[in-house]
mmCIF file of C-alpha atoms in Angstrom:
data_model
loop_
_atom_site.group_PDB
_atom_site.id
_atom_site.type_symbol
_atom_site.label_atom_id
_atom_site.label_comp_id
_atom_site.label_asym_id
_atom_site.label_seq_id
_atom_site.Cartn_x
_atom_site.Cartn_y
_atom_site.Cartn_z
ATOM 1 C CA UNK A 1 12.731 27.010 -51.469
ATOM 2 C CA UNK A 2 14.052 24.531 -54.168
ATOM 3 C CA UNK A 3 15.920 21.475 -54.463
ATOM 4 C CA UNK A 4 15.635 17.702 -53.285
ATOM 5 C CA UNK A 5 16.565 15.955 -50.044
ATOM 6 C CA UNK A 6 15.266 13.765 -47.212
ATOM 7 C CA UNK A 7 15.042 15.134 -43.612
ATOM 8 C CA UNK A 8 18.724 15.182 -42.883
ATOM 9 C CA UNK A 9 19.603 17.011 -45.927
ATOM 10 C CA UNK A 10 20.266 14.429 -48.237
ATOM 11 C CA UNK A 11 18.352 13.433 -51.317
ATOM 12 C CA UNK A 12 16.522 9.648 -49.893
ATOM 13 C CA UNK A 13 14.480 8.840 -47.044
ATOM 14 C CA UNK A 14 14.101 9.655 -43.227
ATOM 15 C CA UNK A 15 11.234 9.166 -40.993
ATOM 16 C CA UNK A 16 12.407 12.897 -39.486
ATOM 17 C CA UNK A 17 10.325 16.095 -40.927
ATOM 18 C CA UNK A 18 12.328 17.812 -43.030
ATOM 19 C CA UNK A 19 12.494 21.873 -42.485
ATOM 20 C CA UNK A 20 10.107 22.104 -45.742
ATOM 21 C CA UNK A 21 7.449 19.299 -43.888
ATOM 22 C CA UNK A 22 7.674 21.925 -40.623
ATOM 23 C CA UNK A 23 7.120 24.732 -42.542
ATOM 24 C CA UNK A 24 3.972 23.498 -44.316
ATOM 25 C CA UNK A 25 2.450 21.414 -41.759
ATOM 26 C CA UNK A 26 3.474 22.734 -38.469
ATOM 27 C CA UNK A 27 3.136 21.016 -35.451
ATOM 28 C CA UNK A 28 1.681 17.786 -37.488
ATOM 29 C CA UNK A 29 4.441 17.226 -40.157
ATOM 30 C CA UNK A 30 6.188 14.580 -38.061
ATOM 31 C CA UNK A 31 2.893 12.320 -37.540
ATOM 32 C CA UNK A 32 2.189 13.307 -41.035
ATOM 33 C CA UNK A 33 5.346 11.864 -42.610
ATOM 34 C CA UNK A 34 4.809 8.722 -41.023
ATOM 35 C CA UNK A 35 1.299 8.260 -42.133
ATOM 36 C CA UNK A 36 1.218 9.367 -45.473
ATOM 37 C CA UNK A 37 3.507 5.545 -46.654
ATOM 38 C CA UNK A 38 1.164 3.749 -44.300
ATOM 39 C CA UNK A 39 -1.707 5.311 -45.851
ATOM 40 C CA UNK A 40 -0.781 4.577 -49.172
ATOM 41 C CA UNK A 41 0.109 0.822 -48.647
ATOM 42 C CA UNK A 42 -2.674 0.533 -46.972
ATOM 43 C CA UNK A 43 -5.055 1.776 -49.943
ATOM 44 C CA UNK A 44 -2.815 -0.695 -52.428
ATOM 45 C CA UNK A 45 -3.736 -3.655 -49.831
ATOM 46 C CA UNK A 46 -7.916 -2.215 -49.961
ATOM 47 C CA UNK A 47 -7.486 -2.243 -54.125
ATOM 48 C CA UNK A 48 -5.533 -5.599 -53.834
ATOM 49 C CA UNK A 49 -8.008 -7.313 -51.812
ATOM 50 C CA UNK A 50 -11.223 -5.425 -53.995
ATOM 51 C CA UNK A 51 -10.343 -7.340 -57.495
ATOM 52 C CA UNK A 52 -9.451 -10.770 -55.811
ATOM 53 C CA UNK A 53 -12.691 -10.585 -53.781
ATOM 54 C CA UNK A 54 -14.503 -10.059 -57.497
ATOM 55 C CA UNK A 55 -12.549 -12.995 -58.670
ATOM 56 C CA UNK A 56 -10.925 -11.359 -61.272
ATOM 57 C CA UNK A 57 -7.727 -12.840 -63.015
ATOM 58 C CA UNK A 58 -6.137 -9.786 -63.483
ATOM 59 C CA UNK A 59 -6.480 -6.276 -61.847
ATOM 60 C CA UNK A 60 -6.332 -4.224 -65.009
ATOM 61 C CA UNK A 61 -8.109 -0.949 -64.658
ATOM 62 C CA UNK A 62 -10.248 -2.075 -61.233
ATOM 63 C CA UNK A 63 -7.267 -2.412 -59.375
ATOM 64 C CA UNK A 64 -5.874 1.086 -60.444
ATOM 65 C CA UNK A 65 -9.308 3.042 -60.278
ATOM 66 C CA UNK A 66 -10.171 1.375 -56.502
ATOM 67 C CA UNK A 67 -6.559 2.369 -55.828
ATOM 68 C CA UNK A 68 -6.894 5.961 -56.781
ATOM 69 C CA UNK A 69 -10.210 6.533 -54.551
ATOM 70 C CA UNK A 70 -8.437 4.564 -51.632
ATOM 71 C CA UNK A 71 -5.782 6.689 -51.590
ATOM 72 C CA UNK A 72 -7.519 9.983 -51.255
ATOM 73 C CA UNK A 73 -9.769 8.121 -48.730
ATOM 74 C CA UNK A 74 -6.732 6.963 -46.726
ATOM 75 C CA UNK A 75 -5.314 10.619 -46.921
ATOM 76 C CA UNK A 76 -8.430 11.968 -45.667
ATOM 77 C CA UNK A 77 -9.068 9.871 -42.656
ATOM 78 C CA UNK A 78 -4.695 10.926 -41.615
ATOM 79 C CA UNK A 79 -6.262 14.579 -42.134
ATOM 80 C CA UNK A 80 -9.293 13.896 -39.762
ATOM 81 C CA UNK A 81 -7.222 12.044 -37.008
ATOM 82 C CA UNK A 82 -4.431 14.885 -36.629
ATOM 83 C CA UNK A 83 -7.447 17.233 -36.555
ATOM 84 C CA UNK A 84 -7.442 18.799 -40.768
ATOM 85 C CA UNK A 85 -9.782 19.089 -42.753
ATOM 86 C CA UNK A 86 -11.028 17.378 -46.039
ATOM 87 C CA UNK A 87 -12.239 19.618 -48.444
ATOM 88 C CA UNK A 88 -14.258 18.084 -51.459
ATOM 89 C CA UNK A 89 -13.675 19.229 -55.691
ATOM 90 C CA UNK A 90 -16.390 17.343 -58.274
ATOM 91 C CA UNK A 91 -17.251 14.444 -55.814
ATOM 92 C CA UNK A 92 -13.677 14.021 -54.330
ATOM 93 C CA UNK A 93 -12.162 14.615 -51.269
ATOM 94 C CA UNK A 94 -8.491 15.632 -50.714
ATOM 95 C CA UNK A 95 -6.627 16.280 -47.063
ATOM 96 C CA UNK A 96 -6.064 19.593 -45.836
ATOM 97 C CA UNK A 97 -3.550 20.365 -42.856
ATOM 98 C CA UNK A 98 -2.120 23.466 -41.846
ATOM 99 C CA UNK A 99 -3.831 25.023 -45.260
ATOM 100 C CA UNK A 100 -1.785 22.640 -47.463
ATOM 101 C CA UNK A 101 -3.805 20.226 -49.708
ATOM 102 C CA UNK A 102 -2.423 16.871 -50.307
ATOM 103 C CA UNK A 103 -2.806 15.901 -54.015
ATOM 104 C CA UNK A 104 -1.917 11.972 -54.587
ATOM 105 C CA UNK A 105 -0.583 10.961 -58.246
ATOM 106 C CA UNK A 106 0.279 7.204 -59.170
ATOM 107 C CA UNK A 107 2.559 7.952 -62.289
ATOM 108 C CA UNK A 108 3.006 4.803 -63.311
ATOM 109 C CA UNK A 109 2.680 0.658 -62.435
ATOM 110 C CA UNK A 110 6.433 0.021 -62.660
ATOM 111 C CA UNK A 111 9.340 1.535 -60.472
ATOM 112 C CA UNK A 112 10.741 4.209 -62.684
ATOM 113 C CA UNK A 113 12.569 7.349 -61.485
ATOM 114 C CA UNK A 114 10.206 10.056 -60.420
ATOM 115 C CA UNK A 115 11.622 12.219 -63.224
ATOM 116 C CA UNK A 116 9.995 10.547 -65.570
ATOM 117 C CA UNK A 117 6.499 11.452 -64.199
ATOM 118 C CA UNK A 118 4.095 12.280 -66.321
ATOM 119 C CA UNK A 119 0.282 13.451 -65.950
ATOM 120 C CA UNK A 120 -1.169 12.262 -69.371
ATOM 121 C CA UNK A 121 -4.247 14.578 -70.706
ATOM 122 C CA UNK A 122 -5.280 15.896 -66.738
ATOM 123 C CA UNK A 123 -8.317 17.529 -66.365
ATOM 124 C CA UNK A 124 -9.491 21.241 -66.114
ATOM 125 C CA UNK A 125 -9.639 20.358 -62.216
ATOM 126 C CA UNK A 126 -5.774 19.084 -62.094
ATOM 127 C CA UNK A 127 -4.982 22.195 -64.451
ATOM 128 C CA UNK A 128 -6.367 24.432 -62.103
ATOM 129 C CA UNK A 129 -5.411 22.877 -59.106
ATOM 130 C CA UNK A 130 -1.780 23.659 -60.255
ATOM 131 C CA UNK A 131 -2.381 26.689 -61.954
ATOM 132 C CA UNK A 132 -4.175 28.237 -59.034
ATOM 133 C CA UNK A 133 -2.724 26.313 -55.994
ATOM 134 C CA UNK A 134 0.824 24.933 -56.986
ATOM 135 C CA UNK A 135 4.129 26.925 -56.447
ATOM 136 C CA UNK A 136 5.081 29.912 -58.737
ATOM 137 C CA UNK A 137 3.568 31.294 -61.984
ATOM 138 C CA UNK A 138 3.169 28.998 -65.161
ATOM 139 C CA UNK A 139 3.186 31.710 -67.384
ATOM 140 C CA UNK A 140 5.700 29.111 -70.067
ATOM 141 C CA UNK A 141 2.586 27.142 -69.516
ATOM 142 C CA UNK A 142 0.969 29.777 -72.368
ATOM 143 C CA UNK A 143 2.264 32.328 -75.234
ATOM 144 C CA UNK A 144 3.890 35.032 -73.701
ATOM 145 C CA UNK A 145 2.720 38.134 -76.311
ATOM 146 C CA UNK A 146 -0.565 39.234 -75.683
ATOM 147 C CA UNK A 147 -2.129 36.496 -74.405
ATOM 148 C CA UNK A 148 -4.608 37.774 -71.580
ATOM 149 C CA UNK A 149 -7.535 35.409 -72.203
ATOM 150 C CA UNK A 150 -10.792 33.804 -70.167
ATOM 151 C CA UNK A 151 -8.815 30.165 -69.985
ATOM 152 C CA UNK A 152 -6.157 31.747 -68.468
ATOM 153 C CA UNK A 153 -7.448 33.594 -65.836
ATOM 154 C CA UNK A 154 -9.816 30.713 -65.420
ATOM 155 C CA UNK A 155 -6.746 28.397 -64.446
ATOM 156 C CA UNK A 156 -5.456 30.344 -62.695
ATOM 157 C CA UNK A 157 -8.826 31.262 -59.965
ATOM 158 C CA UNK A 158 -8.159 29.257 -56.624
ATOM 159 C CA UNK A 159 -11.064 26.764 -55.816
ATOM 160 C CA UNK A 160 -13.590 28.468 -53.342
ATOM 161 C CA UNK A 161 -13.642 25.012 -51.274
ATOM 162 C CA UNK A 162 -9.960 25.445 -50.738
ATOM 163 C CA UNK A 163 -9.582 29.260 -49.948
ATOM 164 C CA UNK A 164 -7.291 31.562 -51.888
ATOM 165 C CA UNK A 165 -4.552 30.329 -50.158
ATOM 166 C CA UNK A 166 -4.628 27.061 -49.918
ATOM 167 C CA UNK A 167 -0.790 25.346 -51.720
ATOM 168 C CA UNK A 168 -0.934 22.002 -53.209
ATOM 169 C CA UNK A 169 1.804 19.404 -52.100
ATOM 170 C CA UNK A 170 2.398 16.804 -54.644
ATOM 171 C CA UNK A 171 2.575 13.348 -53.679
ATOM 172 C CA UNK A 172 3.598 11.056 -56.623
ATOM 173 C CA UNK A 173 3.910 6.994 -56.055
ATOM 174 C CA UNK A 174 4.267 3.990 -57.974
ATOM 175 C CA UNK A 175 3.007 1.009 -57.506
ATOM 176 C CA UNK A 176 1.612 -2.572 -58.905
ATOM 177 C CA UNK A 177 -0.823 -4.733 -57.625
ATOM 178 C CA UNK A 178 1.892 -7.672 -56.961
ATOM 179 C CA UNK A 179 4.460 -5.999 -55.472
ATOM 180 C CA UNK A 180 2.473 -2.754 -54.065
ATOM 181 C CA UNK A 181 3.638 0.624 -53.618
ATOM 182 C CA UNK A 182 7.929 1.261 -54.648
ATOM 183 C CA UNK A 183 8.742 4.701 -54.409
ATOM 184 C CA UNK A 184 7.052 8.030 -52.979
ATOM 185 C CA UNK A 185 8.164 11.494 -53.253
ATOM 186 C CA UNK A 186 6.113 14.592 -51.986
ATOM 187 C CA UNK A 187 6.860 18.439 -52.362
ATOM 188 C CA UNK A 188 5.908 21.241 -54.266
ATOM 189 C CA UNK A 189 5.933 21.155 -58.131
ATOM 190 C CA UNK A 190 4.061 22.649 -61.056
ATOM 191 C CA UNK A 191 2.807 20.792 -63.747
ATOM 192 C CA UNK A 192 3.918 22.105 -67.672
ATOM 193 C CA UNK A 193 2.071 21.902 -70.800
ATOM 194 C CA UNK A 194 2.850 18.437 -71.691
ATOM 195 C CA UNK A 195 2.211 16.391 -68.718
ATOM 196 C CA UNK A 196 5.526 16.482 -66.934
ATOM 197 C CA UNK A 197 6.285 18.112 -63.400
ATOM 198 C CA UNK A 198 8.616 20.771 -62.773
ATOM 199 C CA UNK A 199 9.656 20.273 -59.091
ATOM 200 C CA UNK A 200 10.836 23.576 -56.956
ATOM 201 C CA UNK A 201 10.999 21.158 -54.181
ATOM 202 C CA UNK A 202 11.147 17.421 -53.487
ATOM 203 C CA UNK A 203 11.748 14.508 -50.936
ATOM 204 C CA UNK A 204 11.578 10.961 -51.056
ATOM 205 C CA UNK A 205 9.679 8.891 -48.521
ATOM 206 C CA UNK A 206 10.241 6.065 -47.094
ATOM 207 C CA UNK A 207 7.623 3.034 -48.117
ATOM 208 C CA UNK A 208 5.895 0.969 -45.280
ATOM 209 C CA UNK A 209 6.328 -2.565 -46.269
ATOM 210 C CA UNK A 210 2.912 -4.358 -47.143
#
């Protein structure tokens, strides 16, 4: 499956599951497409409210570090009420449904295009998560003659909390403390050697207003 589109074919947004949404989460994906925008404005309100509660002048790094656990915390409790599971990696959780594991990515503060993404220095855990869990090999990822080594196989060994086959879905956002969240896109997409995201299938969603 590749390419980019909302629900009705189109690339943009559309509260109605695309194909892709029924194919990875089943009987939930219409529920789930509705609550993954309120879920996420609802973790930017929790990280908005956090740094003006600590009387803080600016949000800097407390608004974007409550965001991030917010988020998967928001993402969890949608698993848990359309009956998923969360599954926990170093201290974390992440939503499960339908053995697809939601992985949630704020690339950046300000609303640029989501091909601009980029994943600056991301752990061995992200690594692996891709490398093991995301669509298709990522053999460009590392020198193709002769290279059979420990830290390859090692990215490449799915996550015994998730199960062998367990596939990531991406969902990348931006958003600002002012203005909240402006753009989300979900899908499947591996993640190259410097950062970026190589999509081999996207959708915008539409935001819930804060």
């Amino acid at each position: 499956m590749s390419g980019s589109g909302g629900g009705d074919g189109r690339h943009g947004c559309s509260r109605t599951p695309s194909r892709w949404a029924r194919q990875c989460f089943g009987k939930d994906a219409a529920r789930l497409t509705d609550a993954v925008p309120e879920r996420l404005t609802r973790a930017h309100l929790r990280a908005r409210a956090g740094f003006k509660a600590a009387g803080l002048g600016r949000p800097g790094a407390a608004y974007g570090h409550t965001l991030a656990d917010a988020v998967r915390e928001e993402l969890a409790e949608a698993a848990r009420e359309l009956g998923g599971l969360v599954r926990t990696l170093r201290g974390r959780d992440y939503a499960m449904i339908n053995d697809h594991v939601l992985f949630p990515f704020k690339y950046d503060s300000r609303p640029v295009p989501v091909d601009r993404a980029r994943m600056k220095d991301p752990s061995d855990v992200r690594r692996r998560l891709y490398g093991a869990h995301g669509p298709g090999e990522q053999d460009t990822i590392f020198p193709v003659d002769g290279y059979a080594t420990e830290e390859y196989d090692r990215l490449h060994e799915a996550f015994e909390e998730l199960g062998r086959t367990a596939k990531l879905v991406s969902v990348l956002f931006t958003c600002d403390p002012e203005y909240g969240v402006h753009a989300i896109h979900w899908g499947e997409a591996r993640l190259e050697i410097d950062g970026t995201f190589a999509w081999t299938y996207r959708e915008e969603l539409p935001v819930t207003p804060a």
